[in-house]
């Protein structure tokens, strides 16, 4: 399964269990898979072997997952550093549980 698909699952689970009124309190808007994949293609990738990413409104990690998937296809990149921030601890738990776990799986496979 692709990393963005794990983020889709995390988003779906979160939205299913969190009322819209509470999501509005955090100003949450979750990026769609299609939008995240499109946006990941817009980044200019530097010619460095280590790439650092800061996602200050990580949500369920959709955009980060899409960008990491793109970076994994670029041969000169040897390491990707990702820092995610999220002000809703419920979503933060989804990031930690799903995105981090599955990034680790991909590293083991790669």
Backbone atoms as SQL, in Angstrom:
CREATE TABLE atoms (id INTEGER PRIMARY KEY, chain TEXT, resi INTEGER, resn TEXT, atom TEXT, x REAL, y REAL, z REAL);
INSERT INTO atoms VALUES
  (1, 'A', 1, 'UNK', 'N', 0.849, -1.189, 0.000),
  (2, 'A', 1, 'UNK', 'CA', 0.000, 0.000, 0.000),
  (3, 'A', 1, 'UNK', 'C', 0.888, 1.243, 0.000),
  (4, 'A', 2, 'UNK', 'N', 0.482, 2.242, -0.763),
  (5, 'A', 2, 'UNK', 'CA', 1.221, 3.502, -0.814),
  (6, 'A', 2, 'UNK', 'C', 1.063, 4.276, 0.486),
  (7, 'A', 3, 'UNK', 'N', 2.079, 5.097, 0.776),
  (8, 'A', 3, 'UNK', 'CA', 2.070, 5.899, 1.993),
  (9, 'A', 3, 'UNK', 'C', 0.874, 6.845, 2.019),
  (10, 'A', 4, 'UNK', 'N', 0.520, 7.434, 0.879),
  (11, 'A', 4, 'UNK', 'CA', -0.631, 8.343, 0.865),
  (12, 'A', 4, 'UNK', 'C', -1.922, 7.596, 1.178),
  (13, 'A', 5, 'UNK', 'N', -1.979, 6.319, 0.833),
  (14, 'A', 5, 'UNK', 'CA', -3.174, 5.540, 1.154),
  (15, 'A', 5, 'UNK', 'C', -3.310, 5.311, 2.665),
  (16, 'A', 6, 'UNK', 'N', -2.181, 5.178, 3.358),
  (17, 'A', 6, 'UNK', 'CA', -2.238, 5.105, 4.822),
  (18, 'A', 6, 'UNK', 'C', -2.765, 6.421, 5.398),
  (19, 'A', 7, 'UNK', 'N', -2.337, 7.541, 4.817),
  (20, 'A', 7, 'UNK', 'CA', -2.829, 8.840, 5.275),
  (21, 'A', 7, 'UNK', 'C', -4.318, 8.990, 4.990),
  (22, 'A', 8, 'UNK', 'N', -4.782, 8.471, 3.856),
  (23, 'A', 8, 'UNK', 'CA', -6.218, 8.490, 3.542),
  (24, 'A', 8, 'UNK', 'C', -6.988, 7.707, 4.599),
  (25, 'A', 9, 'UNK', 'N', -6.482, 6.538, 4.967),
  (26, 'A', 9, 'UNK', 'CA', -7.139, 5.728, 6.003),
  (27, 'A', 9, 'UNK', 'C', -7.181, 6.459, 7.340),
  (28, 'A', 10, 'UNK', 'N', -6.047, 7.074, 7.721),
  (29, 'A', 10, 'UNK', 'CA', -5.996, 7.803, 8.991),
  (30, 'A', 10, 'UNK', 'C', -6.990, 8.963, 8.994),
  (31, 'A', 11, 'UNK', 'N', -7.071, 9.666, 7.874),
  (32, 'A', 11, 'UNK', 'CA', -8.014, 10.784, 7.759),
  (33, 'A', 11, 'UNK', 'C', -9.448, 10.292, 7.862),
  (34, 'A', 12, 'UNK', 'N', -9.767, 9.232, 7.154),
  (35, 'A', 12, 'UNK', 'CA', -11.131, 8.681, 7.178),
  (36, 'A', 12, 'UNK', 'C', -11.534, 8.246, 8.576),
  (37, 'A', 13, 'UNK', 'N', -10.627, 7.580, 9.266),
  (38, 'A', 13, 'UNK', 'CA', -10.920, 7.128, 10.630),
  (39, 'A', 13, 'UNK', 'C', -11.139, 8.316, 11.557),
  (40, 'A', 14, 'UNK', 'N', -10.295, 9.326, 11.441),
  (41, 'A', 14, 'UNK', 'CA', -10.415, 10.495, 12.297),
  (42, 'A', 14, 'UNK', 'C', -11.728, 11.227, 12.047),
  (43, 'A', 15, 'UNK', 'N', -12.049, 11.482, 10.772),
  (44, 'A', 15, 'UNK', 'CA', -13.269, 12.214, 10.417),
  (45, 'A', 15, 'UNK', 'C', -14.510, 11.444, 10.858),
  (46, 'A', 16, 'UNK', 'N', -14.445, 10.116, 10.770),
  (47, 'A', 16, 'UNK', 'CA', -15.579, 9.279, 11.154),
  (48, 'A', 16, 'UNK', 'C', -15.899, 9.406, 12.653),
  (49, 'A', 17, 'UNK', 'N', -14.869, 9.618, 13.466),
  (50, 'A', 17, 'UNK', 'CA', -15.061, 9.629, 14.919),
  (51, 'A', 17, 'UNK', 'C', -15.033, 11.026, 15.547),
  (52, 'A', 18, 'UNK', 'N', -14.752, 12.047, 14.739),
  (53, 'A', 18, 'UNK', 'CA', -14.671, 13.397, 15.279),
  (54, 'A', 18, 'UNK', 'C', -15.745, 14.270, 14.643),
  (55, 'A', 19, 'UNK', 'N', -16.673, 14.776, 15.445),
  (56, 'A', 19, 'UNK', 'CA', -17.750, 15.612, 14.892),
  (57, 'A', 19, 'UNK', 'C', -17.204, 16.849, 14.173),
  (58, 'A', 20, 'UNK', 'N', -17.907, 17.258, 13.146),
  (59, 'A', 20, 'UNK', 'CA', -17.495, 18.412, 12.352),
  (60, 'A', 20, 'UNK', 'C', -17.372, 19.663, 13.214),
  (61, 'A', 21, 'UNK', 'N', -18.245, 19.806, 14.202),
  (62, 'A', 21, 'UNK', 'CA', -18.198, 20.992, 15.065),
  (63, 'A', 21, 'UNK', 'C', -16.871, 21.074, 15.826),
  (64, 'A', 22, 'UNK', 'N', -16.348, 19.937, 16.272),
  (65, 'A', 22, 'UNK', 'CA', -15.055, 19.935, 16.963),
  (66, 'A', 22, 'UNK', 'C', -13.904, 20.176, 15.985),
  (67, 'A', 23, 'UNK', 'N', -14.007, 19.626, 14.785),
  (68, 'A', 23, 'UNK', 'CA', -12.966, 19.858, 13.774),
  (69, 'A', 23, 'UNK', 'C', -12.905, 21.339, 13.413),
  (70, 'A', 24, 'UNK', 'N', -14.074, 21.998, 13.395),
  (71, 'A', 24, 'UNK', 'CA', -14.116, 23.431, 13.081),
  (72, 'A', 24, 'UNK', 'C', -13.399, 24.246, 14.156),
  (73, 'A', 25, 'UNK', 'N', -13.470, 23.790, 15.412),
  (74, 'A', 25, 'UNK', 'CA', -12.776, 24.503, 16.487),
  (75, 'A', 25, 'UNK', 'C', -11.271, 24.584, 16.236),
  (76, 'A', 26, 'UNK', 'N', -10.715, 23.577, 15.600),
  (77, 'A', 26, 'UNK', 'CA', -9.292, 23.549, 15.275),
  (78, 'A', 26, 'UNK', 'C', -9.005, 24.151, 13.900),
  (79, 'A', 27, 'UNK', 'N', -10.043, 24.530, 13.168),
  (80, 'A', 27, 'UNK', 'CA', -9.859, 25.054, 11.822),
  (81, 'A', 27, 'UNK', 'C', -9.310, 24.001, 10.874),
  (82, 'A', 28, 'UNK', 'N', -9.746, 22.765, 11.062),
  (83, 'A', 28, 'UNK', 'CA', -9.202, 21.654, 10.290),
  (84, 'A', 28, 'UNK', 'C', -9.817, 21.534, 8.913),
  (85, 'A', 29, 'UNK', 'N', -8.928, 21.385, 7.968),
  (86, 'A', 29, 'UNK', 'CA', -9.307, 21.075, 6.604),
  (87, 'A', 29, 'UNK', 'C', -8.317, 20.025, 6.131),
  (88, 'A', 30, 'UNK', 'N', -8.791, 18.875, 5.723),
  (89, 'A', 30, 'UNK', 'CA', -7.903, 17.791, 5.339),
  (90, 'A', 30, 'UNK', 'C', -7.725, 17.775, 3.822),
  (91, 'A', 31, 'UNK', 'N', -6.472, 17.773, 3.402),
  (92, 'A', 31, 'UNK', 'CA', -6.132, 17.765, 1.983),
  (93, 'A', 31, 'UNK', 'C', -6.510, 16.422, 1.379),
  (94, 'A', 32, 'UNK', 'N', -7.107, 16.451, 0.200),
  (95, 'A', 32, 'UNK', 'CA', -7.448, 15.209, -0.482),
  (96, 'A', 32, 'UNK', 'C', -6.176, 14.566, -1.040),
  (97, 'A', 33, 'UNK', 'N', -6.262, 13.288, -1.312),
  (98, 'A', 33, 'UNK', 'CA', -5.133, 12.546, -1.882),
  (99, 'A', 33, 'UNK', 'C', -4.711, 13.177, -3.210),
  (100, 'A', 34, 'UNK', 'N', -5.675, 13.456, -4.060),
  (101, 'A', 34, 'UNK', 'CA', -5.380, 14.011, -5.378),
  (102, 'A', 34, 'UNK', 'C', -4.686, 15.377, -5.271),
  (103, 'A', 35, 'UNK', 'N', -5.169, 16.219, -4.376),
  (104, 'A', 35, 'UNK', 'CA', -4.562, 17.532, -4.186),
  (105, 'A', 35, 'UNK', 'C', -3.151, 17.403, -3.633),
  (106, 'A', 36, 'UNK', 'N', -2.962, 16.497, -2.676),
  (107, 'A', 36, 'UNK', 'CA', -1.640, 16.297, -2.078),
  (108, 'A', 36, 'UNK', 'C', -0.637, 15.809, -3.124),
  (109, 'A', 37, 'UNK', 'N', -1.041, 14.859, -3.957),
  (110, 'A', 37, 'UNK', 'CA', -0.142, 14.362, -5.009),
  (111, 'A', 37, 'UNK', 'C', 0.209, 15.473, -5.997),
  (112, 'A', 38, 'UNK', 'N', -0.782, 16.295, -6.350),
  (113, 'A', 38, 'UNK', 'CA', -0.533, 17.432, -7.242),
  (114, 'A', 38, 'UNK', 'C', 0.436, 18.423, -6.595),
  (115, 'A', 39, 'UNK', 'N', 0.189, 18.774, -5.347),
  (116, 'A', 39, 'UNK', 'CA', 1.029, 19.750, -4.650),
  (117, 'A', 39, 'UNK', 'C', 2.464, 19.237, -4.477),
  (118, 'A', 40, 'UNK', 'N', 2.621, 17.941, -4.242),
  (119, 'A', 40, 'UNK', 'CA', 3.961, 17.362, -4.083),
  (120, 'A', 40, 'UNK', 'C', 4.788, 17.547, -5.352),
  (121, 'A', 41, 'UNK', 'N', 4.133, 17.559, -6.495),
  (122, 'A', 41, 'UNK', 'CA', 4.843, 17.764, -7.762),
  (123, 'A', 41, 'UNK', 'C', 5.291, 19.214, -7.950),
  (124, 'A', 42, 'UNK', 'N', 4.718, 20.144, -7.187),
  (125, 'A', 42, 'UNK', 'CA', 5.052, 21.567, -7.336),
  (126, 'A', 42, 'UNK', 'C', 6.341, 21.954, -6.609),
  (127, 'A', 43, 'UNK', 'N', 6.793, 21.140, -5.655),
  (128, 'A', 43, 'UNK', 'CA', 7.997, 21.452, -4.897),
  (129, 'A', 43, 'UNK', 'C', 9.226, 21.409, -5.798),
  (130, 'A', 44, 'UNK', 'N', 10.113, 22.377, -5.632),
  (131, 'A', 44, 'UNK', 'CA', 11.410, 22.347, -6.287),
  (132, 'A', 44, 'UNK', 'C', 12.349, 21.574, -5.365),
  (133, 'A', 45, 'UNK', 'N', 12.942, 20.511, -5.873),
  (134, 'A', 45, 'UNK', 'CA', 13.778, 19.637, -5.063),
  (135, 'A', 45, 'UNK', 'C', 15.241, 20.035, -5.243),
  (136, 'A', 46, 'UNK', 'N', 15.920, 20.387, -4.152),
  (137, 'A', 46, 'UNK', 'CA', 17.334, 20.766, -4.265),
  (138, 'A', 46, 'UNK', 'C', 18.225, 19.556, -4.557),
  (139, 'A', 47, 'UNK', 'N', 19.389, 19.817, -5.125),
  (140, 'A', 47, 'UNK', 'CA', 20.353, 18.753, -5.420),
  (141, 'A', 47, 'UNK', 'C', 21.189, 18.464, -4.174),
  (142, 'A', 48, 'UNK', 'N', 20.538, 17.916, -3.178),
  (143, 'A', 48, 'UNK', 'CA', 21.187, 17.550, -1.920),
  (144, 'A', 48, 'UNK', 'C', 20.846, 16.098, -1.628),
  (145, 'A', 49, 'UNK', 'N', 21.707, 15.436, -0.852),
  (146, 'A', 49, 'UNK', 'CA', 21.408, 14.036, -0.534),
  (147, 'A', 49, 'UNK', 'C', 20.520, 13.894, 0.694),
  (148, 'A', 50, 'UNK', 'N', 20.397, 14.962, 1.499),
  (149, 'A', 50, 'UNK', 'CA', 19.499, 14.970, 2.655),
  (150, 'A', 50, 'UNK', 'C', 18.481, 16.093, 2.479),
  (151, 'A', 51, 'UNK', 'N', 17.228, 15.745, 2.588),
  (152, 'A', 51, 'UNK', 'CA', 16.139, 16.714, 2.448),
  (153, 'A', 51, 'UNK', 'C', 15.420, 16.820, 3.794),
  (154, 'A', 52, 'UNK', 'N', 15.225, 18.057, 4.265),
  (155, 'A', 52, 'UNK', 'CA', 14.500, 18.299, 5.509),
  (156, 'A', 52, 'UNK', 'C', 13.154, 18.929, 5.178),
  (157, 'A', 53, 'UNK', 'N', 12.104, 18.385, 5.798),
  (158, 'A', 53, 'UNK', 'CA', 10.741, 18.854, 5.556),
  (159, 'A', 53, 'UNK', 'C', 10.127, 19.263, 6.890),
  (160, 'A', 54, 'UNK', 'N', 9.494, 20.424, 6.918),
  (161, 'A', 54, 'UNK', 'CA', 8.729, 20.868, 8.075),
  (162, 'A', 54, 'UNK', 'C', 7.279, 20.981, 7.634),
  (163, 'A', 55, 'UNK', 'N', 6.402, 20.242, 8.290),
  (164, 'A', 55, 'UNK', 'CA', 4.960, 20.307, 7.998),
  (165, 'A', 55, 'UNK', 'C', 4.281, 20.899, 9.234),
  (166, 'A', 56, 'UNK', 'N', 4.052, 22.239, 9.240),
  (167, 'A', 56, 'UNK', 'CA', 3.552, 22.904, 10.444),
  (168, 'A', 56, 'UNK', 'C', 2.071, 22.693, 10.745),
  (169, 'A', 57, 'UNK', 'N', 1.328, 22.167, 9.815),
  (170, 'A', 57, 'UNK', 'CA', -0.089, 21.859, 10.027),
  (171, 'A', 57, 'UNK', 'C', -0.343, 20.495, 9.432),
  (172, 'A', 58, 'UNK', 'N', 0.274, 19.489, 10.015),
  (173, 'A', 58, 'UNK', 'CA', 0.393, 18.167, 9.384),
  (174, 'A', 58, 'UNK', 'C', -0.924, 17.439, 9.191),
  (175, 'A', 59, 'UNK', 'N', -1.918, 17.735, 10.012),
  (176, 'A', 59, 'UNK', 'CA', -3.170, 16.984, 9.897),
  (177, 'A', 59, 'UNK', 'C', -2.886, 15.504, 10.014),
  (178, 'A', 60, 'UNK', 'N', -3.361, 14.727, 9.063),
  (179, 'A', 60, 'UNK', 'CA', -3.125, 13.281, 9.096),
  (180, 'A', 60, 'UNK', 'C', -1.889, 12.890, 8.286),
  (181, 'A', 61, 'UNK', 'N', -1.130, 13.876, 7.823),
  (182, 'A', 61, 'UNK', 'CA', 0.124, 13.602, 7.139),
  (183, 'A', 61, 'UNK', 'C', 0.010, 13.406, 5.645),
  (184, 'A', 62, 'UNK', 'N', -1.111, 13.798, 5.065),
  (185, 'A', 62, 'UNK', 'CA', -1.359, 13.554, 3.649),
  (186, 'A', 62, 'UNK', 'C', -0.321, 14.218, 2.743),
  (187, 'A', 63, 'UNK', 'N', -0.077, 15.515, 2.935),
  (188, 'A', 63, 'UNK', 'CA', 0.868, 16.217, 2.069),
  (189, 'A', 63, 'UNK', 'C', 2.288, 15.711, 2.298),
  (190, 'A', 64, 'UNK', 'N', 2.653, 15.465, 3.529),
  (191, 'A', 64, 'UNK', 'CA', 3.987, 14.920, 3.817),
  (192, 'A', 64, 'UNK', 'C', 4.173, 13.561, 3.157),
  (193, 'A', 65, 'UNK', 'N', 3.167, 12.724, 3.242),
  (194, 'A', 65, 'UNK', 'CA', 3.244, 11.397, 2.631),
  (195, 'A', 65, 'UNK', 'C', 3.413, 11.504, 1.119),
  (196, 'A', 66, 'UNK', 'N', 2.670, 12.399, 0.495),
  (197, 'A', 66, 'UNK', 'CA', 2.773, 12.574, -0.959),
  (198, 'A', 66, 'UNK', 'C', 4.158, 13.075, -1.348),
  (199, 'A', 67, 'UNK', 'N', 4.690, 14.014, -0.585),
  (200, 'A', 67, 'UNK', 'CA', 6.019, 14.541, -0.894),
  (201, 'A', 67, 'UNK', 'C', 7.092, 13.473, -0.677),
  (202, 'A', 68, 'UNK', 'N', 6.983, 12.713, 0.386),
  (203, 'A', 68, 'UNK', 'CA', 7.959, 11.646, 0.631),
  (204, 'A', 68, 'UNK', 'C', 7.915, 10.615, -0.485),
  (205, 'A', 69, 'UNK', 'N', 6.730, 10.263, -0.931),
  (206, 'A', 69, 'UNK', 'CA', 6.626, 9.325, -2.060),
  (207, 'A', 69, 'UNK', 'C', 7.362, 9.865, -3.278),
  (208, 'A', 70, 'UNK', 'N', 7.206, 11.153, -3.546),
  (209, 'A', 70, 'UNK', 'CA', 7.921, 11.738, -4.691),
  (210, 'A', 70, 'UNK', 'C', 9.422, 11.706, -4.455),
  (211, 'A', 71, 'UNK', 'N', 9.867, 12.080, -3.261),
  (212, 'A', 71, 'UNK', 'CA', 11.297, 12.133, -2.970),
  (213, 'A', 71, 'UNK', 'C', 11.952, 10.759, -3.074),
  (214, 'A', 72, 'UNK', 'N', 11.210, 9.722, -2.750),
  (215, 'A', 72, 'UNK', 'CA', 11.762, 8.368, -2.816),
  (216, 'A', 72, 'UNK', 'C', 12.089, 7.946, -4.242),
  (217, 'A', 73, 'UNK', 'N', 11.565, 8.641, -5.234),
  (218, 'A', 73, 'UNK', 'CA', 11.837, 8.297, -6.633),
  (219, 'A', 73, 'UNK', 'C', 13.054, 9.031, -7.188),
  (220, 'A', 74, 'UNK', 'N', 13.640, 9.922, -6.381),
  (221, 'A', 74, 'UNK', 'CA', 14.782, 10.727, -6.840),
  (222, 'A', 74, 'UNK', 'C', 16.067, 10.084, -6.332),
  (223, 'A', 75, 'UNK', 'N', 16.907, 9.657, -7.264),
  (224, 'A', 75, 'UNK', 'CA', 18.070, 8.823, -6.932),
  (225, 'A', 75, 'UNK', 'C', 19.091, 9.490, -6.031),
  (226, 'A', 76, 'UNK', 'N', 19.331, 10.793, -6.155),
  (227, 'A', 76, 'UNK', 'CA', 20.385, 11.427, -5.369),
  (228, 'A', 76, 'UNK', 'C', 20.000, 11.634, -3.894),
  (229, 'A', 77, 'UNK', 'N', 18.744, 11.462, -3.547),
  (230, 'A', 77, 'UNK', 'CA', 18.306, 11.665, -2.168),
  (231, 'A', 77, 'UNK', 'C', 18.546, 10.382, -1.370),
  (232, 'A', 78, 'UNK', 'N', 19.337, 10.523, -0.312),
  (233, 'A', 78, 'UNK', 'CA', 19.685, 9.372, 0.538),
  (234, 'A', 78, 'UNK', 'C', 18.950, 9.380, 1.871),
  (235, 'A', 79, 'UNK', 'N', 18.533, 10.574, 2.314),
  (236, 'A', 79, 'UNK', 'CA', 17.880, 10.691, 3.629),
  (237, 'A', 79, 'UNK', 'C', 16.811, 11.772, 3.570),
  (238, 'A', 80, 'UNK', 'N', 15.682, 11.485, 4.225),
  (239, 'A', 80, 'UNK', 'CA', 14.582, 12.445, 4.327),
  (240, 'A', 80, 'UNK', 'C', 14.278, 12.652, 5.805),
  (241, 'A', 81, 'UNK', 'N', 14.372, 13.893, 6.241),
  (242, 'A', 81, 'UNK', 'CA', 14.045, 14.250, 7.625),
  (243, 'A', 81, 'UNK', 'C', 12.690, 14.951, 7.612),
  (244, 'A', 82, 'UNK', 'N', 11.746, 14.444, 8.406),
  (245, 'A', 82, 'UNK', 'CA', 10.394, 15.003, 8.441),
  (246, 'A', 82, 'UNK', 'C', 10.034, 15.387, 9.866),
  (247, 'A', 83, 'UNK', 'N', 9.612, 16.648, 10.038),
  (248, 'A', 83, 'UNK', 'CA', 9.116, 17.128, 11.323),
  (249, 'A', 83, 'UNK', 'C', 7.680, 17.590, 11.109),
  (250, 'A', 84, 'UNK', 'N', 6.747, 16.995, 11.841),
  (251, 'A', 84, 'UNK', 'CA', 5.329, 17.342, 11.731),
  (252, 'A', 84, 'UNK', 'C', 4.854, 17.994, 13.022),
  (253, 'A', 85, 'UNK', 'N', 4.066, 19.048, 12.883),
  (254, 'A', 85, 'UNK', 'CA', 3.397, 19.686, 14.012),
  (255, 'A', 85, 'UNK', 'C', 1.899, 19.664, 13.760),
  (256, 'A', 86, 'UNK', 'N', 1.157, 19.417, 14.817),
  (257, 'A', 86, 'UNK', 'CA', -0.301, 19.428, 14.739),
  (258, 'A', 86, 'UNK', 'C', -0.835, 19.877, 16.088),
  (259, 'A', 87, 'UNK', 'N', -1.789, 20.842, 16.090),
  (260, 'A', 87, 'UNK', 'CA', -2.305, 21.367, 17.353),
  (261, 'A', 87, 'UNK', 'C', -3.439, 20.527, 17.938),
  (262, 'A', 88, 'UNK', 'N', -3.936, 19.549, 17.208),
  (263, 'A', 88, 'UNK', 'CA', -4.980, 18.658, 17.723),
  (264, 'A', 88, 'UNK', 'C', -4.325, 17.333, 18.109),
  (265, 'A', 89, 'UNK', 'N', -4.266, 17.027, 19.410),
  (266, 'A', 89, 'UNK', 'CA', -3.599, 15.786, 19.830),
  (267, 'A', 89, 'UNK', 'C', -4.248, 14.522, 19.261),
  (268, 'A', 90, 'UNK', 'N', -5.537, 14.581, 18.955),
  (269, 'A', 90, 'UNK', 'CA', -6.198, 13.410, 18.362),
  (270, 'A', 90, 'UNK', 'C', -5.640, 13.099, 16.975),
  (271, 'A', 91, 'UNK', 'N', -5.409, 14.133, 16.190),
  (272, 'A', 91, 'UNK', 'CA', -4.831, 13.941, 14.866),
  (273, 'A', 91, 'UNK', 'C', -3.357, 13.583, 15.002),
  (274, 'A', 92, 'UNK', 'N', -2.693, 14.209, 15.970),
  (275, 'A', 92, 'UNK', 'CA', -1.291, 13.876, 16.225),
  (276, 'A', 92, 'UNK', 'C', -1.111, 12.401, 16.509),
  (277, 'A', 93, 'UNK', 'N', -2.048, 11.815, 17.242),
  (278, 'A', 93, 'UNK', 'CA', -1.998, 10.375, 17.507),
  (279, 'A', 93, 'UNK', 'C', -2.127, 9.579, 16.213),
  (280, 'A', 94, 'UNK', 'N', -2.966, 10.050, 15.303),
  (281, 'A', 94, 'UNK', 'CA', -3.134, 9.363, 14.009),
  (282, 'A', 94, 'UNK', 'C', -1.843, 9.423, 13.207),
  (283, 'A', 95, 'UNK', 'N', -1.178, 10.582, 13.235),
  (284, 'A', 95, 'UNK', 'CA', 0.097, 10.709, 12.531),
  (285, 'A', 95, 'UNK', 'C', 1.101, 9.718, 13.106),
  (286, 'A', 96, 'UNK', 'N', 1.209, 9.747, 14.431),
  (287, 'A', 96, 'UNK', 'CA', 2.201, 8.872, 15.069),
  (288, 'A', 96, 'UNK', 'C', 1.900, 7.403, 14.801),
  (289, 'A', 97, 'UNK', 'N', 0.644, 7.033, 14.940),
  (290, 'A', 97, 'UNK', 'CA', 0.263, 5.630, 14.790),
  (291, 'A', 97, 'UNK', 'C', 0.392, 5.158, 13.353),
  (292, 'A', 98, 'UNK', 'N', -0.094, 5.934, 12.416),
  (293, 'A', 98, 'UNK', 'CA', -0.172, 5.478, 11.031),
  (294, 'A', 98, 'UNK', 'C', 1.011, 5.908, 10.175),
  (295, 'A', 99, 'UNK', 'N', 1.270, 7.193, 10.086),
  (296, 'A', 99, 'UNK', 'CA', 2.312, 7.671, 9.182),
  (297, 'A', 99, 'UNK', 'C', 3.695, 7.207, 9.622),
  (298, 'A', 100, 'UNK', 'N', 4.025, 7.422, 10.889),
  (299, 'A', 100, 'UNK', 'CA', 5.355, 7.046, 11.370),
  (300, 'A', 100, 'UNK', 'C', 5.564, 5.541, 11.276),
  (301, 'A', 101, 'UNK', 'N', 4.572, 4.770, 11.666),
  (302, 'A', 101, 'UNK', 'CA', 4.680, 3.307, 11.591),
  (303, 'A', 101, 'UNK', 'C', 4.919, 2.856, 10.158),
  (304, 'A', 102, 'UNK', 'N', 4.224, 3.458, 9.210),
  (305, 'A', 102, 'UNK', 'CA', 4.327, 3.018, 7.828),
  (306, 'A', 102, 'UNK', 'C', 5.552, 3.566, 7.120),
  (307, 'A', 103, 'UNK', 'N', 6.062, 4.710, 7.546),
  (308, 'A', 103, 'UNK', 'CA', 7.348, 5.185, 7.031),
  (309, 'A', 103, 'UNK', 'C', 8.441, 4.208, 7.449),
  (310, 'A', 104, 'UNK', 'N', 8.361, 3.756, 8.687),
  (311, 'A', 104, 'UNK', 'CA', 9.334, 2.782, 9.187),
  (312, 'A', 104, 'UNK', 'C', 9.260, 1.489, 8.373),
  (313, 'A', 105, 'UNK', 'N', 8.072, 1.021, 8.059),
  (314, 'A', 105, 'UNK', 'CA', 7.906, -0.173, 7.226),
  (315, 'A', 105, 'UNK', 'C', 8.566, 0.033, 5.866),
  (316, 'A', 106, 'UNK', 'N', 8.348, 1.200, 5.260),
  (317, 'A', 106, 'UNK', 'CA', 8.922, 1.473, 3.947),
  (318, 'A', 106, 'UNK', 'C', 10.436, 1.526, 4.006),
  (319, 'A', 107, 'UNK', 'N', 10.996, 2.067, 5.102),
  (320, 'A', 107, 'UNK', 'CA', 12.450, 2.106, 5.256),
  (321, 'A', 107, 'UNK', 'C', 13.006, 0.685, 5.348),
  (322, 'A', 108, 'UNK', 'N', 12.313, -0.182, 6.059),
  (323, 'A', 108, 'UNK', 'CA', 12.768, -1.569, 6.192),
  (324, 'A', 108, 'UNK', 'C', 12.728, -2.282, 4.854),
  (325, 'A', 109, 'UNK', 'N', 11.730, -1.971, 4.027),
  (326, 'A', 109, 'UNK', 'CA', 11.613, -2.611, 2.709),
  (327, 'A', 109, 'UNK', 'C', 12.639, -2.052, 1.726),
  (328, 'A', 110, 'UNK', 'N', 12.970, -0.759, 1.875),
  (329, 'A', 110, 'UNK', 'CA', 13.852, -0.086, 0.922),
  (330, 'A', 110, 'UNK', 'C', 15.266, -0.379, 1.186);
